[in-house]
Structure formats: structure tokens, C-alpha cells
Amino acid sequence: MRIKDEKAMLAFGRKLAGAIRPGDVVTLSGPLSAGKTTLVRGLLAGLGHRGEVPSPSFALVQPYDMLRPPVWHVDLYRIEDPAELDELGLDDVGGEGVLVVEWPEHSGHRAWPQALALSLEVLDDGARALTARVPAAWEGRWPPR
Ligand SMILES: Nc1ncnc2c1ncn2[C@@H]1O[C@H](COP(=O)(O)OP(=O)(O)OP(=O)(O)O)[C@@H](O)[C@H]1O
Ligand SMILES: [Mg+2]
């Protein structure tokens, strides 16, 4: 799928919000500035979040627990040792929350085999190409409309 600019990425995130369910995990791969956080901004806006969406590059985890479903936005870019993952408390998200993870490959192994795994690639003209690995749980919900 081709996503031509930042506005289109926000719009895609909003559409994804319409398909999201409690317990979902969405991973976002792609190089620096590919648009991962931008997609999350659209997703959170679609779930009713108003206000800022800081990149959790330093905090690692940014909870949005007033939303329904509640969302935990995670950025593993600065994780140096996959063991640090255990300290983030992500297991507490449980079946009711949604986990959105940038840089999932920094967890060292496929920590979320059940995830909707999205990858962004920067094209020559600045647009982004989005590809998805769609798990069984997302059949019938992908692509979001
Ligand atoms: N098609 C596009 N989709 C998303 N962002 C785009 C697009 N074209 C240009 N941009 C720009 O690229 C940048 C994307 O930044 P963003 O923080 O979303 O990236 P990121 O993948 O989260 O980076 P990081 O790995 O540093 O967290 C923004 O400045 C945005 O305006
Ligand atoms: Mg980011």
C-alpha cells in the first residue's frame, strides 16, 4: 500500500483505529523517520485522543489509559539488552489493552508472534510503502476501511 504523505499516514492510522480490538498488538518496523510515530498519532486520534503524542524514544513506554481500548505506545529503539523488556511491565497490559510497538526487532527475538506486523519503507519520491504480515486474528479486518 502506498501512503503519499504525512496527512495520508495520519488518515491510515485513523482507519486502523476503526479496526482495533482489545488485546491487539501492532508492531511498526522501518527506518528512522519512516513515519511510525505519525501512524500512531493517527491511530490515537481515531480512538479519541486529543493532545500531544510524544515519541516514546526515551520513556520507552507511553500509556494512554483513558482511551477505550487503552493503548500502550512503546518504542524499543534504545533497548540495548532484550532483558530490559521485562522491566517495562508490558505483561500488565493484559487482554484489554492494545500494544503498539516501534522497533520490535530490538527485542532480540519475535516477542509478539501474534502481532499485526506493519513495515514502512521510504520510496524515492518521499512517499511510504506499507506492507503487512496479517495474523489470523486480523482476517476480515485487513485492510482497514
Ligand atoms: N508518507 C509519509 N508518511 C509519514 N511521514 C512522512 C511521510 N512523508 C514524509 N513524512 C515525514 O517523515 C517524518 C516521520 O517521522 P516519524 O516520527 O513518524 O518517524 P518514525 O518512523 O517514528 O521515526 P523513529 O524511528 O525516529 O521513531 C515526519 O517528519 C513526517 O512529516
Ligand atoms: Mg517514532
CSV table of N, CA and C and ligand atoms in Angstrom, one decimal:
chain,number,residue,atom,x,y,z
A,1,MET,N,0.8,-1.2,0.0
A,1,MET,CA,0.0,0.0,0.0
A,1,MET,C,0.9,1.2,0.0
A,2,ARG,N,0.5,2.2,-0.8
A,2,ARG,CA,1.3,3.4,-0.9
A,2,ARG,C,0.7,4.5,-0.1
A,3,ILE,N,1.5,5.2,0.7
A,3,ILE,CA,1.0,6.3,1.6
A,3,ILE,C,1.8,7.5,1.2
A,4,LYS,N,1.1,8.5,0.6
A,4,LYS,CA,1.8,9.5,-0.1
A,4,LYS,C,2.5,10.6,0.7
A,5,ASP,N,1.8,10.9,1.9
A,5,ASP,CA,2.4,12.0,2.7
A,5,ASP,C,2.0,11.8,4.1
A,6,GLU,N,2.4,12.8,5.0
A,6,GLU,CA,2.1,12.7,6.4
A,6,GLU,C,0.6,12.7,6.6
A,7,LYS,N,-0.1,13.5,5.9
A,7,LYS,CA,-1.6,13.5,6.1
A,7,LYS,C,-2.2,12.2,5.8
A,8,ALA,N,-1.7,11.5,4.7
A,8,ALA,CA,-2.3,10.2,4.4
A,8,ALA,C,-1.9,9.2,5.5
A,9,MET,N,-0.7,9.3,6.1
A,9,MET,CA,-0.3,8.4,7.1
A,9,MET,C,-1.2,8.6,8.4
A,10,LEU,N,-1.6,9.8,8.7
A,10,LEU,CA,-2.5,10.1,9.8
A,10,LEU,C,-3.8,9.5,9.5
A,11,ALA,N,-4.3,9.6,8.2
A,11,ALA,CA,-5.6,9.1,7.8
A,11,ALA,C,-5.6,7.6,7.9
A,12,PHE,N,-4.5,6.9,7.5
A,12,PHE,CA,-4.4,5.5,7.6
A,12,PHE,C,-4.5,5.1,9.1
A,13,GLY,N,-3.8,5.8,10.0
A,13,GLY,CA,-3.8,5.5,11.4
A,13,GLY,C,-5.2,5.5,12.0
A,14,ARG,N,-6.0,6.5,11.5
A,14,ARG,CA,-7.4,6.7,12.0
A,14,ARG,C,-8.2,5.5,11.5
A,15,LYS,N,-8.0,5.0,10.3
A,15,LYS,CA,-8.7,3.9,9.8
A,15,LYS,C,-8.4,2.6,10.6
A,16,LEU,N,-7.1,2.5,10.9
A,16,LEU,CA,-6.7,1.4,11.7
A,16,LEU,C,-7.4,1.4,13.1
A,17,ALA,N,-7.6,2.6,13.6
A,17,ALA,CA,-8.3,2.7,14.9
A,17,ALA,C,-9.7,2.1,14.8
A,18,GLY,N,-10.3,2.2,13.6
A,18,GLY,CA,-11.7,1.7,13.5
A,18,GLY,C,-11.7,0.1,13.5
A,19,ALA,N,-10.5,-0.5,13.3
A,19,ALA,CA,-10.5,-1.9,13.3
A,19,ALA,C,-9.9,-2.6,14.5
A,20,ILE,N,-9.3,-1.7,15.4
A,20,ILE,CA,-8.5,-2.2,16.5
A,20,ILE,C,-9.5,-2.8,17.6
A,21,ARG,N,-9.0,-3.9,18.2
A,21,ARG,CA,-9.7,-4.5,19.3
A,21,ARG,C,-8.9,-4.7,20.5
A,22,PRO,N,-9.5,-4.8,21.7
A,22,PRO,CA,-8.7,-5.1,22.9
A,22,PRO,C,-7.9,-6.3,22.7
A,23,GLY,N,-6.7,-6.3,23.2
A,23,GLY,CA,-5.7,-7.4,23.2
A,23,GLY,C,-4.9,-7.4,21.9
A,24,ASP,N,-5.1,-6.5,21.0
A,24,ASP,CA,-4.3,-6.5,19.8
A,24,ASP,C,-2.9,-6.0,20.1
A,25,VAL,N,-1.9,-6.5,19.3
A,25,VAL,CA,-0.6,-6.0,19.3
A,25,VAL,C,-0.2,-5.6,17.8
A,26,VAL,N,0.2,-4.4,17.7
A,26,VAL,CA,0.6,-3.9,16.3
A,26,VAL,C,2.1,-3.5,16.4
A,27,THR,N,2.9,-4.1,15.6
A,27,THR,CA,4.3,-3.7,15.6
A,27,THR,C,4.6,-2.9,14.3
A,28,LEU,N,5.5,-1.9,14.4
A,28,LEU,CA,5.8,-1.0,13.4
A,28,LEU,C,7.3,-1.0,13.1
A,29,SER,N,7.7,-1.5,12.0
A,29,SER,CA,9.1,-1.6,11.6
A,29,SER,C,9.4,-0.6,10.5
A,30,GLY,N,10.6,-0.3,10.3
A,30,GLY,CA,11.0,0.7,9.2
A,30,GLY,C,12.1,1.6,9.8
A,31,PRO,N,12.8,2.2,8.9
A,31,PRO,CA,14.0,3.1,9.3
A,31,PRO,C,13.6,4.3,10.1
A,32,LEU,N,14.5,5.0,10.7
A,32,LEU,CA,14.3,6.3,11.3
A,32,LEU,C,13.5,7.2,10.4
A,33,SER,N,12.5,7.9,11.0
A,33,SER,CA,11.7,8.8,10.3
A,33,SER,C,10.8,8.2,9.1
A,34,ALA,N,10.6,6.9,9.2
A,34,ALA,CA,9.8,6.3,8.2
A,34,ALA,C,8.3,6.7,8.4
A,35,GLY,N,7.9,7.1,9.6
A,35,GLY,CA,6.5,7.5,9.8
A,35,GLY,C,5.8,6.7,10.8
A,36,LYS,N,6.5,5.9,11.6
A,36,LYS,CA,5.9,5.0,12.6
A,36,LYS,C,5.1,5.8,13.6
A,37,THR,N,5.7,6.8,14.2
A,37,THR,CA,5.0,7.6,15.2
A,37,THR,C,3.9,8.4,14.6
A,38,THR,N,4.0,8.8,13.4
A,38,THR,CA,3.0,9.5,12.7
A,38,THR,C,1.7,8.6,12.6
A,39,LEU,N,2.0,7.4,12.2
A,39,LEU,CA,0.8,6.4,12.1
A,39,LEU,C,0.2,6.3,13.5
A,40,VAL,N,1.0,6.2,14.5
A,40,VAL,CA,0.4,6.0,15.9
A,40,VAL,C,-0.4,7.3,16.3
A,41,ARG,N,0.1,8.5,15.8
A,41,ARG,CA,-0.7,9.7,16.1
A,41,ARG,C,-2.1,9.6,15.5
A,42,GLY,N,-2.2,9.1,14.3
A,42,GLY,CA,-3.5,8.9,13.6
A,42,GLY,C,-4.3,7.9,14.4
A,43,LEU,N,-3.7,6.8,14.8
A,43,LEU,CA,-4.4,5.8,15.5
A,43,LEU,C,-5.0,6.3,16.8
A,44,LEU,N,-4.2,7.0,17.5
A,44,LEU,CA,-4.7,7.5,18.8
A,44,LEU,C,-5.7,8.6,18.6
A,45,ALA,N,-5.6,9.4,17.6
A,45,ALA,CA,-6.6,10.4,17.3
A,45,ALA,C,-7.9,9.7,17.0
A,46,GLY,N,-7.8,8.6,16.2
A,46,GLY,CA,-9.0,7.9,15.8
A,46,GLY,C,-9.7,7.2,17.0
A,47,LEU,N,-9.0,7.0,18.1
A,47,LEU,CA,-9.5,6.4,19.3
A,47,LEU,C,-10.0,7.5,20.3
A,48,GLY,N,-9.9,8.8,19.8
A,48,GLY,CA,-10.4,9.9,20.6
A,48,GLY,C,-9.4,10.6,21.4
A,49,HIS,N,-8.1,10.3,21.2
A,49,HIS,CA,-7.1,11.1,22.0
A,49,HIS,C,-6.9,12.5,21.4
A,50,ARG,N,-7.0,13.5,22.3
A,50,ARG,CA,-6.7,14.8,21.9
A,50,ARG,C,-5.5,15.3,22.6
A,51,GLY,N,-4.6,15.9,21.9
A,51,GLY,CA,-3.4,16.4,22.6
A,51,GLY,C,-2.1,15.7,22.0
A,52,GLU,N,-1.1,15.9,22.7
A,52,GLU,CA,0.2,15.5,22.1
A,52,GLU,C,0.4,14.0,22.1
A,53,VAL,N,1.3,13.6,21.2
A,53,VAL,CA,1.7,12.2,21.2
A,53,VAL,C,3.3,12.2,21.1
A,54,PRO,N,3.9,12.3,22.2
A,54,PRO,CA,5.4,12.4,22.2
A,54,PRO,C,5.9,11.0,21.7
A,55,SER,N,7.1,11.1,21.0
A,55,SER,CA,7.7,9.8,20.6
A,55,SER,C,8.3,9.2,21.9
A,56,PRO,N,8.0,8.0,22.2
A,56,PRO,CA,8.5,7.4,23.4
A,56,PRO,C,9.9,6.9,23.3
A,57,SER,N,10.8,7.5,22.5
A,57,SER,CA,12.1,7.0,22.3
A,57,SER,C,12.9,7.0,23.6
A,58,PHE,N,12.6,8.0,24.5
A,58,PHE,CA,13.4,8.0,25.8
A,58,PHE,C,12.6,7.3,26.9
A,59,ALA,N,11.3,7.6,27.0
A,59,ALA,CA,10.5,7.0,28.0
A,59,ALA,C,10.2,5.5,27.8
A,60,LEU,N,10.4,5.1,26.6
A,60,LEU,CA,10.2,3.7,26.1
A,60,LEU,C,8.7,3.3,26.1
A,61,VAL,N,8.0,3.7,27.1
A,61,VAL,CA,6.5,3.3,27.1
A,61,VAL,C,5.7,4.6,27.4
A,62,GLN,N,4.7,4.8,26.6
A,62,GLN,CA,3.8,6.0,26.9
A,62,GLN,C,2.4,5.4,26.9
A,63,PRO,N,1.8,5.3,28.1
A,63,PRO,CA,0.4,4.8,28.2
A,63,PRO,C,-0.7,5.8,27.9
A,64,TYR,N,-1.7,5.4,27.2
A,64,TYR,CA,-2.9,6.2,27.0
A,64,TYR,C,-4.0,5.5,27.6
A,65,ASP,N,-4.1,5.5,29.0
A,65,ASP,CA,-5.0,4.5,29.6
A,65,ASP,C,-6.4,5.1,29.8
A,66,MET,N,-6.7,6.3,29.3
A,66,MET,CA,-8.1,6.8,29.4
A,66,MET,C,-8.8,6.3,28.1
A,67,LEU,N,-8.1,5.9,27.1
A,67,LEU,CA,-8.8,5.5,25.9
A,67,LEU,C,-9.4,4.2,26.0
A,68,ARG,N,-10.4,3.9,25.2
A,68,ARG,CA,-11.0,2.6,25.1
A,68,ARG,C,-10.9,2.0,23.7
A,69,PRO,N,-10.2,1.0,23.4
A,69,PRO,CA,-9.3,0.3,24.4
A,69,PRO,C,-8.1,1.2,24.8
A,70,PRO,N,-7.6,1.0,26.0
A,70,PRO,CA,-6.4,1.7,26.4
A,70,PRO,C,-5.2,1.2,25.5
A,71,VAL,N,-4.3,2.2,25.2
A,71,VAL,CA,-3.2,1.9,24.3
A,71,VAL,C,-1.9,2.2,25.0
A,72,TRP,N,-0.9,1.2,24.8
A,72,TRP,CA,0.4,1.5,25.3
A,72,TRP,C,1.3,1.6,24.1
A,73,HIS,N,1.9,2.8,23.9
A,73,HIS,CA,2.8,3.1,22.8
A,73,HIS,C,4.2,2.9,23.2
A,74,VAL,N,4.9,2.0,22.6
A,74,VAL,CA,6.2,1.5,23.0
A,74,VAL,C,7.2,1.8,21.9
A,75,ASP,N,8.4,2.2,22.3
A,75,ASP,CA,9.5,2.4,21.3
A,75,ASP,C,10.8,1.8,21.8
A,76,LEU,N,11.2,0.7,21.2
A,76,LEU,CA,12.3,-0.1,21.7
A,76,LEU,C,13.6,0.3,21.1
A,77,TYR,N,13.7,1.5,20.4
A,77,TYR,CA,14.9,1.9,19.7
A,77,TYR,C,16.1,1.9,20.7
A,78,ARG,N,15.9,2.3,21.9
A,78,ARG,CA,17.0,2.5,22.8
A,78,ARG,C,17.2,1.3,23.7
A,79,ILE,N,16.5,0.2,23.5
A,79,ILE,CA,16.7,-1.0,24.3
A,79,ILE,C,18.1,-1.6,23.9
A,80,GLU,N,18.9,-1.9,24.8
A,80,GLU,CA,20.2,-2.4,24.4
A,80,GLU,C,20.3,-3.9,24.7
A,81,ASP,N,19.5,-4.3,25.7
A,81,ASP,CA,19.5,-5.7,26.1
A,81,ASP,C,18.0,-6.2,26.1
A,82,PRO,N,17.7,-7.2,25.4
A,82,PRO,CA,16.3,-7.7,25.4
A,82,PRO,C,15.7,-7.9,26.8
A,83,ALA,N,16.6,-8.2,27.8
A,83,ALA,CA,16.2,-8.4,29.1
A,83,ALA,C,15.5,-7.2,29.7
A,84,GLU,N,15.9,-6.0,29.2
A,84,GLU,CA,15.3,-4.8,29.7
A,84,GLU,C,13.8,-4.7,29.4
A,85,LEU,N,13.4,-5.5,28.5
A,85,LEU,CA,11.9,-5.6,28.1
A,85,LEU,C,11.1,-6.0,29.4
A,86,ASP,N,11.6,-6.9,30.1
A,86,ASP,CA,10.9,-7.4,31.3
A,86,ASP,C,10.6,-6.3,32.3
A,87,GLU,N,11.5,-5.3,32.3
A,87,GLU,CA,11.3,-4.2,33.3
A,87,GLU,C,10.2,-3.2,32.8
A,88,LEU,N,9.8,-3.3,31.6
A,88,LEU,CA,8.9,-2.3,31.1
A,88,LEU,C,7.4,-2.6,31.5
A,89,GLY,N,7.2,-3.7,32.1
A,89,GLY,CA,5.8,-4.0,32.6
A,89,GLY,C,4.8,-4.3,31.5
A,90,LEU,N,5.2,-4.6,30.3
A,90,LEU,CA,4.3,-4.8,29.3
A,90,LEU,C,3.3,-5.9,29.4
A,91,ASP,N,3.7,-6.9,30.3
A,91,ASP,CA,2.9,-8.0,30.5
A,91,ASP,C,1.6,-7.6,31.2
A,92,ASP,N,1.7,-6.4,31.9
A,92,ASP,CA,0.5,-6.0,32.7
A,92,ASP,C,-0.6,-5.4,31.8
A,93,VAL,N,-0.3,-5.2,30.5
A,93,VAL,CA,-1.2,-4.6,29.6
A,93,VAL,C,-2.4,-5.6,29.5
A,94,GLY,N,-2.2,-6.9,29.5
A,94,GLY,CA,-3.3,-7.8,29.6
A,94,GLY,C,-4.1,-7.9,28.3
A,95,GLY,N,-5.2,-8.5,28.4
A,95,GLY,CA,-6.1,-8.8,27.3
A,95,GLY,C,-7.0,-7.6,26.9
A,96,GLU,N,-7.0,-6.6,27.7
A,96,GLU,CA,-7.9,-5.5,27.5
A,96,GLU,C,-7.3,-4.3,26.7
A,97,GLY,N,-5.9,-4.3,26.8
A,97,GLY,CA,-5.2,-3.1,26.3
A,97,GLY,C,-4.7,-3.5,24.9
A,98,VAL,N,-4.2,-2.4,24.2
A,98,VAL,CA,-3.6,-2.6,22.9
A,98,VAL,C,-2.1,-2.1,23.0
A,99,LEU,N,-1.2,-2.9,22.5
A,99,LEU,CA,0.2,-2.6,22.5
A,99,LEU,C,0.6,-2.2,21.1
A,100,VAL,N,1.2,-1.1,20.9
A,100,VAL,CA,1.8,-0.6,19.6
A,100,VAL,C,3.3,-0.4,19.8
A,101,VAL,N,4.0,-1.2,19.1
A,101,VAL,CA,5.5,-1.2,19.3
A,101,VAL,C,6.3,-0.8,18.1
A,102,GLU,N,7.0,0.3,18.3
A,102,GLU,CA,8.0,0.7,17.3
A,102,GLU,C,9.3,0.0,17.6
A,103,TRP,N,10.1,-0.3,16.5
A,103,TRP,CA,11.4,-1.0,16.6
A,103,TRP,C,11.3,-2.4,17.4
A,104,PRO,N,10.3,-3.2,17.0
A,104,PRO,CA,10.1,-4.5,17.7
A,104,PRO,C,11.3,-5.4,17.5
A,105,GLU,N,12.1,-5.2,16.5
A,105,GLU,CA,13.3,-6.1,16.2
A,105,GLU,C,14.4,-5.9,17.3
A,106,HIS,N,14.3,-4.7,18.1
A,106,HIS,CA,15.2,-4.5,19.2
A,106,HIS,C,14.9,-5.4,20.4
A,107,SER,N,13.8,-6.1,20.4
A,107,SER,CA,13.5,-7.0,21.5
A,107,SER,C,14.3,-8.3,21.3
A,108,GLY,N,15.1,-8.4,20.2
A,108,GLY,CA,16.0,-9.5,20.1
A,108,GLY,C,15.4,-10.7,19.4
A,109,HIS,N,14.2,-10.9,19.6
A,109,HIS,CA,13.5,-12.1,19.1
A,109,HIS,C,12.1,-11.7,18.8
A,110,ARG,N,11.4,-12.5,18.1
A,110,ARG,CA,10.0,-12.2,17.8
A,110,ARG,C,9.1,-12.3,19.1
A,111,ALA,N,9.1,-11.2,19.8
A,111,ALA,CA,8.4,-11.3,21.1
A,111,ALA,C,6.9,-11.3,20.9
A,112,TRP,N,6.4,-10.9,19.8
A,112,TRP,CA,4.9,-10.8,19.5
A,112,TRP,C,4.5,-11.5,18.3
A,113,PRO,N,4.6,-12.8,18.3
A,113,PRO,CA,4.3,-13.6,17.1
A,113,PRO,C,2.8,-13.4,16.6
A,114,GLN,N,1.9,-13.0,17.5
A,114,GLN,CA,0.5,-12.8,17.2
A,114,GLN,C,0.2,-11.4,16.6
A,115,ALA,N,1.3,-10.5,16.5
A,115,ALA,CA,1.1,-9.1,16.1
A,115,ALA,C,0.7,-8.9,14.7
A,116,LEU,N,-0.1,-7.9,14.5
A,116,LEU,CA,-0.2,-7.3,13.1
A,116,LEU,C,1.1,-6.6,12.9
A,117,ALA,N,1.9,-7.1,12.0
A,117,ALA,CA,3.3,-6.6,11.8
A,117,ALA,C,3.3,-5.7,10.6
A,118,LEU,N,3.4,-4.4,10.8
A,118,LEU,CA,3.5,-3.4,9.7
A,118,LEU,C,4.9,-3.0,9.5
A,119,SER,N,5.3,-2.8,8.2
A,119,SER,CA,6.6,-2.3,7.9
A,119,SER,C,6.4,-1.1,6.9
A,120,LEU,N,7.2,-0.1,7.2
A,120,LEU,CA,7.2,1.1,6.3
A,120,LEU,C,8.5,1.2,5.6
A,121,GLU,N,8.5,1.6,4.4
A,121,GLU,CA,9.7,1.8,3.6
A,121,GLU,C,9.6,3.2,2.9
A,122,VAL,N,10.7,3.9,2.9
A,122,VAL,CA,10.7,5.2,2.3
A,122,VAL,C,11.0,5.0,0.8
A,123,LEU,N,10.1,5.6,-0.1
A,123,LEU,CA,10.3,5.5,-1.5
A,123,LEU,C,11.0,6.7,-2.0
A,124,ASP,N,11.5,6.6,-3.2
A,124,ASP,CA,12.4,7.6,-3.8
A,124,ASP,C,11.7,9.0,-3.8
A,125,ASP,N,10.4,9.0,-4.0
A,125,ASP,CA,9.7,10.3,-4.1
A,125,ASP,C,9.2,10.8,-2.8
A,126,GLY,N,9.6,10.1,-1.7
A,126,GLY,CA,9.2,10.5,-0.3
A,126,GLY,C,8.0,9.9,0.2
A,127,ALA,N,7.2,9.3,-0.7
A,127,ALA,CA,6.0,8.5,-0.2
A,127,ALA,C,6.5,7.3,0.6
A,128,ARG,N,5.6,6.7,1.3
A,128,ARG,CA,5.9,5.5,2.1
A,128,ARG,C,5.2,4.3,1.5
A,129,ALA,N,5.9,3.1,1.5
A,129,ALA,CA,5.2,1.9,1.2
A,129,ALA,C,5.0,1.1,2.5
A,130,LEU,N,3.7,0.7,2.7
A,130,LEU,CA,3.4,0.0,3.9
A,130,LEU,C,3.1,-1.5,3.5
A,131,THR,N,3.7,-2.4,4.2
A,131,THR,CA,3.4,-3.8,4.0
A,131,THR,C,3.0,-4.4,5.3
A,132,ALA,N,2.2,-5.5,5.3
A,132,ALA,CA,1.7,-6.0,6.5
A,132,ALA,C,1.8,-7.6,6.5
A,133,ARG,N,2.2,-8.1,7.7
A,133,ARG,CA,2.1,-9.5,7.9
A,133,ARG,C,0.8,-9.6,8.8
A,134,VAL,N,-0.2,-10.3,8.2
A,134,VAL,CA,-1.5,-10.3,8.8
A,134,VAL,C,-1.8,-11.6,9.5
A,135,PRO,N,-1.9,-11.6,10.8
A,135,PRO,CA,-2.1,-12.8,11.5
A,135,PRO,C,-3.6,-13.2,11.4
A,136,ALA,N,-3.9,-14.4,11.8
A,136,ALA,CA,-5.3,-15.0,11.7
A,136,ALA,C,-6.3,-14.0,12.4
A,137,ALA,N,-5.9,-13.5,13.5
A,137,ALA,CA,-6.8,-12.6,14.3
A,137,ALA,C,-7.3,-11.4,13.5
A,138,TRP,N,-6.5,-11.0,12.4
A,138,TRP,CA,-6.9,-9.9,11.7
A,138,TRP,C,-7.6,-10.2,10.4
A,139,GLU,N,-7.8,-11.5,10.1
A,139,GLU,CA,-8.5,-11.8,8.9
A,139,GLU,C,-9.9,-11.2,8.9
A,140,GLY,N,-10.3,-10.6,7.8
A,140,GLY,CA,-11.6,-9.9,7.8
A,140,GLY,C,-11.5,-8.5,8.3
A,141,ARG,N,-10.4,-8.1,8.9
A,141,ARG,CA,-10.2,-6.7,9.3
A,141,ARG,C,-9.1,-6.0,8.5
A,142,TRP,N,-8.5,-6.7,7.6
A,142,TRP,CA,-7.4,-6.1,6.9
A,142,TRP,C,-7.7,-6.2,5.4
A,143,PRO,N,-7.4,-5.1,4.6
A,143,PRO,CA,-7.0,-3.8,5.1
A,143,PRO,C,-8.2,-3.1,5.7
A,144,PRO,N,-7.9,-2.2,6.7
A,144,PRO,CA,-8.9,-1.4,7.4
A,144,PRO,C,-9.6,-0.4,6.4
A,145,ARG,N,-10.9,-0.2,6.6
A,145,ARG,CA,-11.6,0.7,5.7
A,145,ARG,C,-12.2,1.9,6.4
B,1,LIG,N1,4.3,9.4,3.7
B,1,LIG,C1,4.7,9.8,4.9
B,1,LIG,N2,4.2,9.3,6.0
B,1,LIG,C2,4.7,9.6,7.2
B,1,LIG,N3,5.6,10.6,7.4
B,1,LIG,C3,6.1,11.2,6.4
B,1,LIG,C4,5.7,10.9,5.1
B,1,LIG,N4,6.3,11.7,4.2
B,1,LIG,C5,7.1,12.4,4.9
B,1,LIG,N5,6.9,12.2,6.3
B,1,LIG,C6,7.7,12.9,7.4
B,1,LIG,O1,8.6,11.9,7.9
B,1,LIG,C7,8.7,12.1,9.3
B,1,LIG,C8,8.2,10.8,10.0
B,1,LIG,O2,8.5,10.9,11.4
B,1,LIG,P1,8.1,9.9,12.5
B,1,LIG,O3,8.5,10.4,13.8
B,1,LIG,O4,6.7,9.5,12.3
B,1,LIG,O5,9.0,8.6,12.1
B,1,LIG,P2,9.4,7.3,13.0
B,1,LIG,O6,9.3,6.2,12.0
B,1,LIG,O7,8.5,7.2,14.1
B,1,LIG,O8,10.9,7.6,13.4
B,1,LIG,P3,11.7,7.0,14.6
B,1,LIG,O9,12.3,5.7,14.2
B,1,LIG,O10,12.8,8.0,14.8
B,1,LIG,O11,10.8,6.9,15.8
B,1,LIG,C9,7.8,13.3,9.7
B,1,LIG,O12,8.6,14.4,9.7
B,1,LIG,C10,6.8,13.4,8.5
B,1,LIG,O13,6.4,14.7,8.3
B,2,MG,MG,9.0,7.0,16.2
